[in-house]
Each structure stands twice: as C-alpha cells, then as structure tokens.
PDB file of C-alpha atoms and ligand atoms in Angstrom:
ATOM      1  CA  MET A 653     -52.012   4.478 -73.328  1.00  0.00           C
ATOM      2  CA  THR A 654     -55.696   3.988 -73.720  1.00  0.00           C
ATOM      3  CA  SER A 655     -57.950   6.462 -75.623  1.00  0.00           C
ATOM      4  CA  ARG A 656     -56.993  10.061 -76.089  1.00  0.00           C
ATOM      5  CA  PRO A 657     -58.260  12.199 -73.077  1.00  0.00           C
ATOM      6  CA  ARG A 658     -60.332  14.912 -73.297  1.00  0.00           C
ATOM      7  CA  SER A 659     -59.831  16.964 -70.560  1.00  0.00           C
ATOM      8  CA  ILE A 660     -55.841  17.189 -68.860  1.00  0.00           C
ATOM      9  CA  VAL A 661     -54.649  18.736 -65.627  1.00  0.00           C
ATOM     10  CA  VAL A 662     -50.695  19.172 -65.701  1.00  0.00           C
ATOM     11  CA  LEU A 663     -48.659  19.865 -62.413  1.00  0.00           C
ATOM     12  CA  THR A 664     -45.312  21.183 -62.736  1.00  0.00           C
ATOM     13  CA  GLY A 665     -42.752  21.387 -60.075  1.00  0.00           C
ATOM     14  CA  ALA A 666     -39.202  22.645 -59.887  1.00  0.00           C
ATOM     15  CA  GLY A 667     -37.895  19.915 -61.846  1.00  0.00           C
ATOM     16  CA  ILE A 668     -39.171  21.410 -65.221  1.00  0.00           C
ATOM     17  CA  SER A 669     -37.000  24.597 -64.480  1.00  0.00           C
ATOM     18  CA  ALA A 670     -34.280  22.797 -63.393  1.00  0.00           C
ATOM     19  CA  GLU A 671     -32.416  22.518 -67.032  1.00  0.00           C
ATOM     20  CA  SER A 672     -33.149  26.470 -67.219  1.00  0.00           C
ATOM     21  CA  GLY A 673     -30.679  26.850 -64.672  1.00  0.00           C
ATOM     22  CA  ILE A 674     -33.029  27.483 -61.374  1.00  0.00           C
ATOM     23  CA  GLU A 675     -32.132  25.095 -58.530  1.00  0.00           C
ATOM     24  CA  THR A 676     -34.768  22.315 -57.160  1.00  0.00           C
ATOM     25  CA  PHE A 677     -35.773  22.767 -53.627  1.00  0.00           C
ATOM     26  CA  ARG A 678     -34.951  19.438 -52.345  1.00  0.00           C
ATOM     27  CA  ALA A 679     -31.616  18.286 -54.043  1.00  0.00           C
ATOM     28  CA  SER A 680     -28.935  17.873 -52.406  1.00  0.00           C
ATOM     29  CA  GLU A 681     -27.185  21.513 -53.394  1.00  0.00           C
ATOM     30  CA  GLY A 682     -30.915  22.735 -53.748  1.00  0.00           C
ATOM     31  CA  LEU A 683     -32.478  25.626 -52.155  1.00  0.00           C
ATOM     32  CA  TRP A 684     -33.023  24.003 -48.933  1.00  0.00           C
ATOM     33  CA  ALA A 685     -30.129  22.661 -48.175  1.00  0.00           C
ATOM     34  CA  ASN A 686     -28.649  26.389 -47.959  1.00  0.00           C
ATOM     35  CA  HIS A 687     -31.599  28.038 -46.564  1.00  0.00           C
ATOM     36  CA  HIS A 688     -33.649  27.433 -43.290  1.00  0.00           C
ATOM     37  CA  VAL A 689     -37.343  26.989 -44.641  1.00  0.00           C
ATOM     38  CA  GLU A 690     -38.620  28.703 -41.336  1.00  0.00           C
ATOM     39  CA  ASP A 691     -36.545  31.432 -41.577  1.00  0.00           C
ATOM     40  CA  VAL A 692     -37.360  32.470 -45.370  1.00  0.00           C
ATOM     41  CA  ALA A 693     -40.645  30.738 -46.285  1.00  0.00           C
ATOM     42  CA  THR A 694     -43.363  31.155 -43.284  1.00  0.00           C
ATOM     43  CA  PRO A 695     -45.329  33.858 -42.175  1.00  0.00           C
ATOM     44  CA  GLN A 696     -43.381  33.818 -38.550  1.00  0.00           C
ATOM     45  CA  GLY A 697     -39.958  33.828 -40.553  1.00  0.00           C
ATOM     46  CA  PHE A 698     -40.977  37.208 -42.128  1.00  0.00           C
ATOM     47  CA  ALA A 699     -42.431  38.645 -38.748  1.00  0.00           C
ATOM     48  CA  ARG A 700     -39.304  37.904 -37.228  1.00  0.00           C
ATOM     49  CA  ASN A 701     -36.643  39.047 -39.708  1.00  0.00           C
ATOM     50  CA  PRO A 702     -38.252  40.747 -43.161  1.00  0.00           C
ATOM     51  CA  GLN A 703     -34.851  42.073 -44.207  1.00  0.00           C
ATOM     52  CA  LEU A 704     -33.737  38.410 -44.618  1.00  0.00           C
ATOM     53  CA  VAL A 705     -36.757  37.081 -46.575  1.00  0.00           C
ATOM     54  CA  TYR A 706     -36.617  40.343 -48.565  1.00  0.00           C
ATOM     55  CA  GLU A 707     -33.050  39.481 -49.482  1.00  0.00           C
ATOM     56  CA  PHE A 708     -33.775  35.716 -50.117  1.00  0.00           C
ATOM     57  CA  TYR A 709     -36.413  36.821 -52.819  1.00  0.00           C
ATOM     58  CA  ASN A 710     -33.974  39.614 -53.986  1.00  0.00           C
ATOM     59  CA  GLN A 711     -31.656  36.784 -54.866  1.00  0.00           C
ATOM     60  CA  ARG A 712     -33.940  34.769 -56.761  1.00  0.00           C
ATOM     61  CA  ARG A 713     -35.476  37.432 -58.632  1.00  0.00           C
ATOM     62  CA  ARG A 714     -32.111  38.873 -59.749  1.00  0.00           C
ATOM     63  CA  GLN A 715     -31.333  35.404 -60.824  1.00  0.00           C
ATOM     64  CA  LEU A 716     -34.867  34.748 -62.647  1.00  0.00           C
ATOM     65  CA  LEU A 717     -34.251  38.325 -64.276  1.00  0.00           C
ATOM     66  CA  THR A 718     -30.515  37.264 -66.105  1.00  0.00           C
ATOM     67  CA  PRO A 719     -30.396  36.621 -69.598  1.00  0.00           C
ATOM     68  CA  GLU A 720     -28.979  33.101 -68.786  1.00  0.00           C
ATOM     69  CA  ILE A 721     -32.436  31.724 -67.854  1.00  0.00           C
ATOM     70  CA  SER A 722     -34.961  31.154 -70.041  1.00  0.00           C
ATOM     71  CA  PRO A 723     -37.889  28.471 -70.957  1.00  0.00           C
ATOM     72  CA  ASN A 724     -36.515  25.382 -71.934  1.00  0.00           C
ATOM     73  CA  ALA A 725     -37.828  22.552 -74.329  1.00  0.00           C
ATOM     74  CA  ALA A 726     -40.214  20.968 -71.795  1.00  0.00           C
ATOM     75  CA  HIS A 727     -41.970  24.701 -71.201  1.00  0.00           C
ATOM     76  CA  ALA A 728     -42.191  25.228 -74.904  1.00  0.00           C
ATOM     77  CA  ALA A 729     -43.551  21.658 -75.619  1.00  0.00           C
ATOM     78  CA  LEU A 730     -46.385  22.204 -72.776  1.00  0.00           C
ATOM     79  CA  ALA A 731     -47.160  25.459 -74.660  1.00  0.00           C
ATOM     80  CA  LYS A 732     -47.195  24.120 -78.095  1.00  0.00           C
ATOM     81  CA  PHE A 733     -49.306  20.971 -77.193  1.00  0.00           C
ATOM     82  CA  GLU A 734     -52.021  23.150 -74.802  1.00  0.00           C
ATOM     83  CA  HIS A 735     -51.969  25.360 -78.531  1.00  0.00           C
ATOM     84  CA  GLU A 736     -52.623  22.268 -80.459  1.00  0.00           C
ATOM     85  CA  PHE A 737     -54.725  20.093 -78.040  1.00  0.00           C
ATOM     86  CA  ASP A 738     -58.846  20.278 -78.965  1.00  0.00           C
ATOM     87  CA  GLY A 739     -59.801  19.324 -75.368  1.00  0.00           C
ATOM     88  CA  GLU A 740     -59.631  21.085 -71.922  1.00  0.00           C
ATOM     89  CA  PHE A 741     -56.262  21.991 -70.653  1.00  0.00           C
ATOM     90  CA  LEU A 742     -55.041  23.146 -67.336  1.00  0.00           C
ATOM     91  CA  LEU A 743     -51.525  23.690 -66.396  1.00  0.00           C
ATOM     92  CA  VAL A 744     -50.785  24.329 -62.596  1.00  0.00           C
ATOM     93  CA  THR A 745     -47.576  25.074 -61.410  1.00  0.00           C
ATOM     94  CA  GLN A 746     -45.926  25.037 -57.903  1.00  0.00           C
ATOM     95  CA  ASN A 747     -42.917  27.238 -59.665  1.00  0.00           C
ATOM     96  CA  VAL A 748     -42.829  30.690 -58.693  1.00  0.00           C
ATOM     97  CA  ASP A 749     -40.715  31.699 -62.072  1.00  0.00           C
ATOM     98  CA  ASN A 750     -42.175  32.836 -64.737  1.00  0.00           C
ATOM     99  CA  LEU A 751     -41.101  30.482 -67.428  1.00  0.00           C
ATOM    100  CA  HIS A 752     -44.209  28.818 -68.596  1.00  0.00           C
ATOM    101  CA  GLU A 753     -45.835  32.404 -69.495  1.00  0.00           C
ATOM    102  CA  ARG A 754     -42.538  33.146 -71.218  1.00  0.00           C
ATOM    103  CA  ALA A 755     -43.162  29.834 -73.152  1.00  0.00           C
ATOM    104  CA  SER A 756     -46.537  31.097 -74.256  1.00  0.00           C
ATOM    105  CA  SER A 757     -48.673  28.948 -71.692  1.00  0.00           C
ATOM    106  CA  GLN A 758     -52.019  30.128 -71.378  1.00  0.00           C
ATOM    107  CA  ASN A 759     -54.585  28.262 -69.006  1.00  0.00           C
ATOM    108  CA  LEU A 760     -51.919  28.544 -66.144  1.00  0.00           C
ATOM    109  CA  ILE A 761     -52.180  28.903 -62.245  1.00  0.00           C
ATOM    110  CA  HIS A 762     -49.555  29.546 -59.810  1.00  0.00           C
ATOM    111  CA  MET A 763     -50.626  27.823 -56.791  1.00  0.00           C
ATOM    112  CA  HIS A 764     -47.694  29.017 -55.133  1.00  0.00           C
ATOM    113  CA  GLY A 765     -47.956  32.471 -56.395  1.00  0.00           C
ATOM    114  CA  GLU A 766     -44.770  34.426 -58.346  1.00  0.00           C
ATOM    115  CA  LEU A 767     -41.805  35.774 -57.702  1.00  0.00           C
ATOM    116  CA  LEU A 768     -42.167  39.151 -60.156  1.00  0.00           C
ATOM    117  CA  LYS A 769     -45.261  40.041 -57.868  1.00  0.00           C
ATOM    118  CA  MET A 770     -45.440  41.699 -54.263  1.00  0.00           C
ATOM    119  CA  ARG A 771     -48.446  41.918 -52.581  1.00  0.00           C
ATOM    120  CA  CYS A 772     -49.606  45.195 -50.153  1.00  0.00           C
ATOM    121  CA  LEU A 773     -50.460  44.034 -46.626  1.00  0.00           C
ATOM    122  CA  ASN A 774     -53.039  46.815 -45.997  1.00  0.00           C
ATOM    123  CA  SER A 775     -54.821  46.899 -49.469  1.00  0.00           C
ATOM    124  CA  ASN A 776     -54.243  43.212 -50.718  1.00  0.00           C
ATOM    125  CA  LEU A 777     -53.499  44.888 -53.992  1.00  0.00           C
ATOM    126  CA  ILE A 778     -50.820  43.057 -56.023  1.00  0.00           C
ATOM    127  CA  PHE A 779     -47.992  44.905 -58.175  1.00  0.00           C
ATOM    128  CA  ASP A 780     -45.480  43.492 -60.824  1.00  0.00           C
ATOM    129  CA  VAL A 781     -41.902  43.997 -59.453  1.00  0.00           C
ATOM    130  CA  ASN A 782     -38.737  43.713 -61.359  1.00  0.00           C
ATOM    131  CA  GLU A 783     -36.717  45.701 -58.822  1.00  0.00           C
ATOM    132  CA  ASP A 784     -35.081  44.930 -55.142  1.00  0.00           C
ATOM    133  CA  PHE A 785     -37.142  45.119 -52.105  1.00  0.00           C
ATOM    134  CA  ASP A 786     -35.931  45.875 -48.289  1.00  0.00           C
ATOM    135  CA  TYR A 787     -37.998  47.037 -45.279  1.00  0.00           C
ATOM    136  CA  ASP A 788     -37.697  50.841 -46.055  1.00  0.00           C
ATOM    137  CA  THR A 789     -39.356  50.199 -49.640  1.00  0.00           C
ATOM    138  CA  ARG A 790     -42.702  52.338 -49.887  1.00  0.00           C
ATOM    139  CA  CYS A 791     -45.469  50.540 -50.719  1.00  0.00           C
ATOM    140  CA  ARG A 792     -46.867  51.910 -54.376  1.00  0.00           C
ATOM    141  CA  CYS A 793     -50.561  52.320 -53.024  1.00  0.00           C
ATOM    142  CA  CYS A 794     -50.236  53.196 -49.458  1.00  0.00           C
ATOM    143  CA  ARG A 795     -47.062  54.836 -49.519  1.00  0.00           C
ATOM    144  CA  SER A 796     -46.272  53.301 -46.149  1.00  0.00           C
ATOM    145  CA  ALA A 797     -42.551  51.491 -45.620  1.00  0.00           C
ATOM    146  CA  GLY A 798     -42.669  47.697 -44.487  1.00  0.00           C
ATOM    147  CA  ASN A 799     -46.079  46.847 -45.998  1.00  0.00           C
ATOM    148  CA  LEU A 800     -44.922  45.009 -48.706  1.00  0.00           C
ATOM    149  CA  ARG A 801     -44.644  41.240 -48.689  1.00  0.00           C
ATOM    150  CA  PRO A 802     -43.842  38.639 -51.722  1.00  0.00           C
ATOM    151  CA  GLN A 803     -46.649  37.351 -53.358  1.00  0.00           C
ATOM    152  CA  VAL A 804     -45.644  33.970 -52.677  1.00  0.00           C
ATOM    153  CA  VAL A 805     -47.307  31.004 -50.506  1.00  0.00           C
ATOM    154  CA  TRP A 806     -45.259  30.354 -47.678  1.00  0.00           C
ATOM    155  CA  PHE A 807     -45.628  26.962 -45.487  1.00  0.00           C
ATOM    156  CA  GLY A 808     -48.558  27.377 -43.498  1.00  0.00           C
ATOM    157  CA  GLU A 809     -50.809  29.418 -45.968  1.00  0.00           C
ATOM    158  CA  MET A 810     -53.174  28.592 -48.321  1.00  0.00           C
ATOM    159  CA  PRO A 811     -52.183  27.794 -51.826  1.00  0.00           C
ATOM    160  CA  LEU A 812     -54.208  30.040 -54.486  1.00  0.00           C
ATOM    161  CA  GLN A 813     -57.004  29.059 -56.582  1.00  0.00           C
ATOM    162  CA  MET A 814     -57.640  25.803 -54.957  1.00  0.00           C
ATOM    163  CA  ASN A 815     -61.209  25.527 -56.197  1.00  0.00           C
ATOM    164  CA  ARG A 816     -60.536  25.746 -59.567  1.00  0.00           C
ATOM    165  CA  ILE A 817     -57.924  23.446 -59.346  1.00  0.00           C
ATOM    166  CA  ASN A 818     -60.063  21.048 -57.608  1.00  0.00           C
ATOM    167  CA  ARG A 819     -62.741  21.156 -60.252  1.00  0.00           C
ATOM    168  CA  ALA A 820     -60.496  20.733 -63.050  1.00  0.00           C
ATOM    169  CA  LEU A 821     -58.592  17.573 -61.379  1.00  0.00           C
ATOM    170  CA  GLU A 822     -62.536  16.097 -60.480  1.00  0.00           C
ATOM    171  CA  ASN A 823     -63.111  16.944 -64.191  1.00  0.00           C
ATOM    172  CA  CYS A 824     -59.957  15.651 -66.079  1.00  0.00           C
ATOM    173  CA  ASP A 825     -59.719  12.318 -67.552  1.00  0.00           C
ATOM    174  CA  MET A 826     -55.368  12.623 -67.316  1.00  0.00           C
ATOM    175  CA  PHE A 827     -53.539  14.080 -64.650  1.00  0.00           C
ATOM    176  CA  ILE A 828     -49.649  14.262 -65.409  1.00  0.00           C
ATOM    177  CA  ALA A 829     -46.985  15.243 -62.693  1.00  0.00           C
ATOM    178  CA  ILE A 830     -43.539  16.696 -64.129  1.00  0.00           C
ATOM    179  CA  GLY A 831     -40.500  17.456 -62.102  1.00  0.00           C
ATOM    180  CA  THR A 832     -42.324  17.832 -58.789  1.00  0.00           C
ATOM    181  CA  SER A 833     -40.876  15.265 -55.664  1.00  0.00           C
ATOM    182  CA  GLY A 834     -44.509  15.370 -54.163  1.00  0.00           C
ATOM    183  CA  ASN A 835     -43.412  16.453 -50.965  1.00  0.00           C
ATOM    184  CA  VAL A 836     -45.598  19.248 -50.408  1.00  0.00           C
ATOM    185  CA  TYR A 837     -49.575  19.412 -49.674  1.00  0.00           C
ATOM    186  CA  PRO A 838     -51.868  19.657 -51.110  1.00  0.00           C
ATOM    187  CA  ALA A 839     -50.338  19.700 -54.509  1.00  0.00           C
ATOM    188  CA  SER A 840     -48.873  15.848 -53.591  1.00  0.00           C
ATOM    189  CA  GLY A 841     -52.591  14.869 -53.045  1.00  0.00           C
ATOM    190  CA  PHE A 842     -53.217  15.925 -56.594  1.00  0.00           C
ATOM    191  CA  TYR A 843     -52.762  12.562 -58.338  1.00  0.00           C
ATOM    192  CA  ARG A 844     -55.386  10.975 -55.795  1.00  0.00           C
ATOM    193  CA  THR A 845     -58.244  13.420 -56.426  1.00  0.00           C
ATOM    194  CA  ALA A 846     -57.995  12.742 -59.918  1.00  0.00           C
ATOM    195  CA  LYS A 847     -57.634   8.765 -59.642  1.00  0.00           C
ATOM    196  CA  ILE A 848     -60.890   8.867 -57.513  1.00  0.00           C
ATOM    197  CA  LYS A 849     -62.551  10.091 -60.700  1.00  0.00           C
ATOM    198  CA  LYS A 850     -60.847   7.360 -62.726  1.00  0.00           C
ATOM    199  CA  ALA A 851     -58.541   9.586 -64.423  1.00  0.00           C
ATOM    200  CA  SER A 852     -55.278   8.004 -65.350  1.00  0.00           C
ATOM    201  CA  THR A 853     -52.035   9.349 -63.735  1.00  0.00           C
ATOM    202  CA  VAL A 854     -48.930   9.770 -65.102  1.00  0.00           C
ATOM    203  CA  GLU A 855     -45.281  11.180 -63.317  1.00  0.00           C
ATOM    204  CA  LEU A 856     -42.416  12.451 -65.407  1.00  0.00           C
ATOM    205  CA  ASN A 857     -39.655  12.566 -63.491  1.00  0.00           C
ATOM    206  CA  LEU A 858     -35.662  12.393 -63.280  1.00  0.00           C
ATOM    207  CA  GLU A 859     -36.458   9.604 -60.583  1.00  0.00           C
ATOM    208  CA  GLN A 860     -39.086   7.662 -58.894  1.00  0.00           C
ATOM    209  CA  THR A 861     -40.713   9.282 -56.128  1.00  0.00           C
ATOM    210  CA  ASP A 862     -42.922   7.903 -53.566  1.00  0.00           C
ATOM    211  CA  SER A 863     -46.333   8.328 -55.309  1.00  0.00           C
ATOM    212  CA  SER A 864     -47.967   5.574 -57.081  1.00  0.00           C
ATOM    213  CA  PHE A 865     -48.911   6.655 -60.623  1.00  0.00           C
ATOM    214  CA  ASP A 866     -50.173   4.466 -63.495  1.00  0.00           C
ATOM    215  CA  GLN A 867     -47.537   5.655 -65.840  1.00  0.00           C
ATOM    216  CA  ARG A 868     -44.213   6.689 -65.202  1.00  0.00           C
ATOM    217  CA  VAL A 869     -41.386   8.162 -67.554  1.00  0.00           C
ATOM    218  CA  TYR A 870     -38.125   8.850 -66.192  1.00  0.00           C
ATOM    219  CA  GLY A 871     -35.817  11.177 -67.555  1.00  0.00           C
ATOM    220  CA  PRO A 872     -34.725  14.676 -67.766  1.00  0.00           C
ATOM    221  CA  ALA A 873     -37.773  17.003 -68.522  1.00  0.00           C
ATOM    222  CA  THR A 874     -36.593  18.554 -71.633  1.00  0.00           C
ATOM    223  CA  GLU A 875     -36.331  14.980 -73.119  1.00  0.00           C
ATOM    224  CA  SER A 876     -39.418  13.473 -71.519  1.00  0.00           C
ATOM    225  CA  VAL A 877     -41.894  16.319 -71.931  1.00  0.00           C
ATOM    226  CA  PRO A 878     -41.502  17.003 -75.575  1.00  0.00           C
ATOM    227  CA  LEU A 879     -41.818  13.075 -76.461  1.00  0.00           C
ATOM    228  CA  PHE A 880     -44.591  12.427 -74.192  1.00  0.00           C
ATOM    229  CA  PHE A 881     -46.672  15.130 -75.590  1.00  0.00           C
ATOM    230  CA  GLU A 882     -45.939  14.909 -78.827  1.00  0.00           C
ATOM    231  CA  SER A 883     -47.125  11.117 -78.921  1.00  0.00           C
ATOM    232  CA  LEU A 884     -50.252  12.407 -76.993  1.00  0.00           C
ATOM    233  CA  LEU A 885     -51.270  14.901 -79.522  1.00  0.00           C
ATOM    234  CA  HIS A 886     -50.805  11.864 -81.888  1.00  0.00           C
ATOM    235  CA  SER A 887     -52.469   9.353 -79.905  1.00  0.00           C
TER     236      SER A 887
HETATM  237  N1  LIG B  43     -36.294  16.720 -65.226  1.00  0.00           N
HETATM  238  C1  LIG B  43     -37.244  16.209 -64.518  1.00  0.00           C
HETATM  239  N2  LIG B  43     -37.183  16.200 -63.430  1.00  0.00           N
HETATM  240  C2  LIG B  43     -36.409  16.794 -62.502  1.00  0.00           C
HETATM  241  C3  LIG B  43     -35.394  17.285 -63.059  1.00  0.00           C
HETATM  242  C4  LIG B  43     -35.096  17.481 -64.529  1.00  0.00           C
HETATM  243  N3  LIG B  43     -34.126  17.801 -65.192  1.00  0.00           N
HETATM  244  N4  LIG B  43     -34.375  17.624 -62.203  1.00  0.00           N
HETATM  245  C5  LIG B  43     -34.839  17.506 -61.058  1.00  0.00           C
HETATM  246  N5  LIG B  43     -36.016  16.884 -61.217  1.00  0.00           N
HETATM  247  C6  LIG B  43     -37.048  16.291 -60.285  1.00  0.00           C
HETATM  248  C7  LIG B  43     -36.312  15.996 -59.103  1.00  0.00           C
HETATM  249  O1  LIG B  43     -36.414  14.402 -59.367  1.00  0.00           O
HETATM  250  C8  LIG B  43     -37.619  15.925 -57.681  1.00  0.00           C
HETATM  251  O2  LIG B  43     -38.557  14.975 -57.764  1.00  0.00           O
HETATM  252  O3  LIG B  43     -38.086  17.452 -59.743  1.00  0.00           O
HETATM  253  C9  LIG B  43     -38.092  17.336 -58.287  1.00  0.00           C
HETATM  254  C10 LIG B  43     -38.026  18.689 -57.584  1.00  0.00           C
HETATM  255  O4  LIG B  43     -38.416  18.553 -56.204  1.00  0.00           O
HETATM  256  P1  LIG B  43     -38.406  19.458 -54.951  1.00  0.00           P
HETATM  257  O5  LIG B  43     -37.117  20.107 -55.065  1.00  0.00           O
HETATM  258  O6  LIG B  43     -39.139  19.070 -54.128  1.00  0.00           O
HETATM  259  O7  LIG B  43     -39.613  20.837 -55.946  1.00  0.00           O
HETATM  260  P2  LIG B  43     -41.018  20.862 -55.951  1.00  0.00           P
HETATM  261  O8  LIG B  43     -41.506  19.399 -55.801  1.00  0.00           O
HETATM  262  O9  LIG B  43     -41.424  21.644 -57.024  1.00  0.00           O
HETATM  263  O10 LIG B  43     -41.215  21.694 -54.470  1.00  0.00           O
HETATM  264  C11 LIG B  43     -42.520  21.751 -54.161  1.00  0.00           C
HETATM  265  O11 LIG B  43     -41.848  22.890 -52.203  1.00  0.00           O
HETATM  266  O12 LIG B  43     -40.737  24.051 -50.725  1.00  0.00           O
HETATM  267  C12 LIG B  43     -41.372  24.187 -51.681  1.00  0.00           C
HETATM  268  O13 LIG B  43     -42.821  26.268 -52.439  1.00  0.00           O
HETATM  269  C13 LIG B  43     -41.842  25.162 -52.855  1.00  0.00           C
HETATM  270  O14 LIG B  43     -43.215  24.885 -54.789  1.00  0.00           O
HETATM  271  C14 LIG B  43     -42.206  24.155 -54.101  1.00  0.00           C
HETATM  272  C15 LIG B  43     -42.827  22.764 -53.185  1.00  0.00           C
END
C-alpha cells in the first residue's frame, strides 16, 4: 500500500452479508438458482404477476427480520473504520438488507433500494415496512389496493443516487469492492471510473472475479475486512 488515502469509496455486494446467513445471488445454491430473475426482479414480471413478486420479497423480508440474522464482523469493521477515519468515506451497497445501518454505518447509499421499504406507485411516497404484502394490501397514502411496490431497483431500472456516487468515485483516491461478483452494471464499472482519476482499486472477495483491480485480497469477508481496514487505519 502506498500513502494513506484521503477519500475512500467502498462498494459492497451480497458476499458481505453471506456470513450473516443471507444467501448471495449467483452462488450455485444462490437466489438466482431458485428463482427466475425476469419473474421477480423486473418491472415486466411485476406487471405480469405481482402476487409472485410480493411473495418473493415477503420471504426475504421475513428472513431478514428473524433474530438469527444480524450484522457480522465485516459490517462492524466498516462502521468502526468510518467512525475513526479522518478523511472522506462513502459506503455504497448493492444489498437491500439493513445490516450496514444496524452495524452503525453512517454515510451509506443503498443503490439497489431497501427491502424494508415500499413505494406508492401513485405518489412515489416511500414507507417503512416490516409486514407481509399482497395485492390487496391498501396503500397508506392513497388507500388503494395494488398500488405498492417494493422499493427495490429491478433489472432495467436506474439505480438510486447515481450522481452522488459518480461524484464520489471521481474524487476518491481509493475504491474498495467487497463481496460482489461484478456482474451487474453500473456497479461493475465503478472501479474503472475510480481508476480514470488515478484512484487505487482493491477487491476483497472469497474468490477472484473478472474485474482488474490493483490489489486483491481473498478470504471470507468476516476475516479479510477487519484486517484490511485495521491496517488501512494505521497506514
Ligand atoms: N466473503 C467475501 N465474499 C464472498 C463471500 C464471503 N463470505 N461469500 C460470497 N462472496 C462473494 C462471491 O465470491 C461473489 O463474488 O460475493 C459475491 C456475490 O456475488 P453475487 O451473488 O453476484 O452478488 P452481487 O455482486 O451483490 O450482485 C449484484 O445482482 O441480482 C442483482 O440486485 C442484485 O444487488 C444484486 C446485484
């Protein structure tokens, strides 16, 4: 590692929550092995069969709210680093779980939305939710049934807060991707945006991905993330 960075952007993916008990998308037994993406994660799938989509997110919400699911040492290490680091720090997650905020991360963007939120299709108002939904659930603002959708970004939709993310990427001097396969655009291109402005790029993952980072650290996130960020703090 060269000099200590002053501005850091971290991108996390499903791999950081895997050891908390939430399955990733592209593992052999992952979510996309057992569900058709086009049915449960596209606007067209929702229009065709909203009940199926509601049920998919109901299951995931119920799982997230079980007492067994909690932030792990990697989520905690990122929150600790943010608290102690004296430079700029932005955490961008593709995950729709709430484990980063439960670990006390502060400057956090959920670019793919949040599982514990629903949006009214009439007003675009966003509501916190813990309970199950179905097609008959009445919206809290317009009182109509069938007007609510998960506040999750589906394939073919624009991720959230991209202007803010791009500004941070263009101004950072270190970009770190943790537990993401790099299969989904635009997150898969973040390291290139950062590199153009000469940031150093680091990947922390269980295994090598196809993206070309300057530095790679392999291992389970609960081990590699605390070690990496502790040494960064003292660099
Ligand atoms: N520690 C570190 N990395 C891990 C661990 C672990 N314990 N377990 C798995 N990984 C890595 C895998 O090697 C893989 O590279 O996490 C990555 C998970 O990849 P995906 O399942 O593709 O998840 P992600 O990259 O977050 O997916 C991006 O795809 O379907 C969409 O919207 C969904 O946000 C998601 C997006």
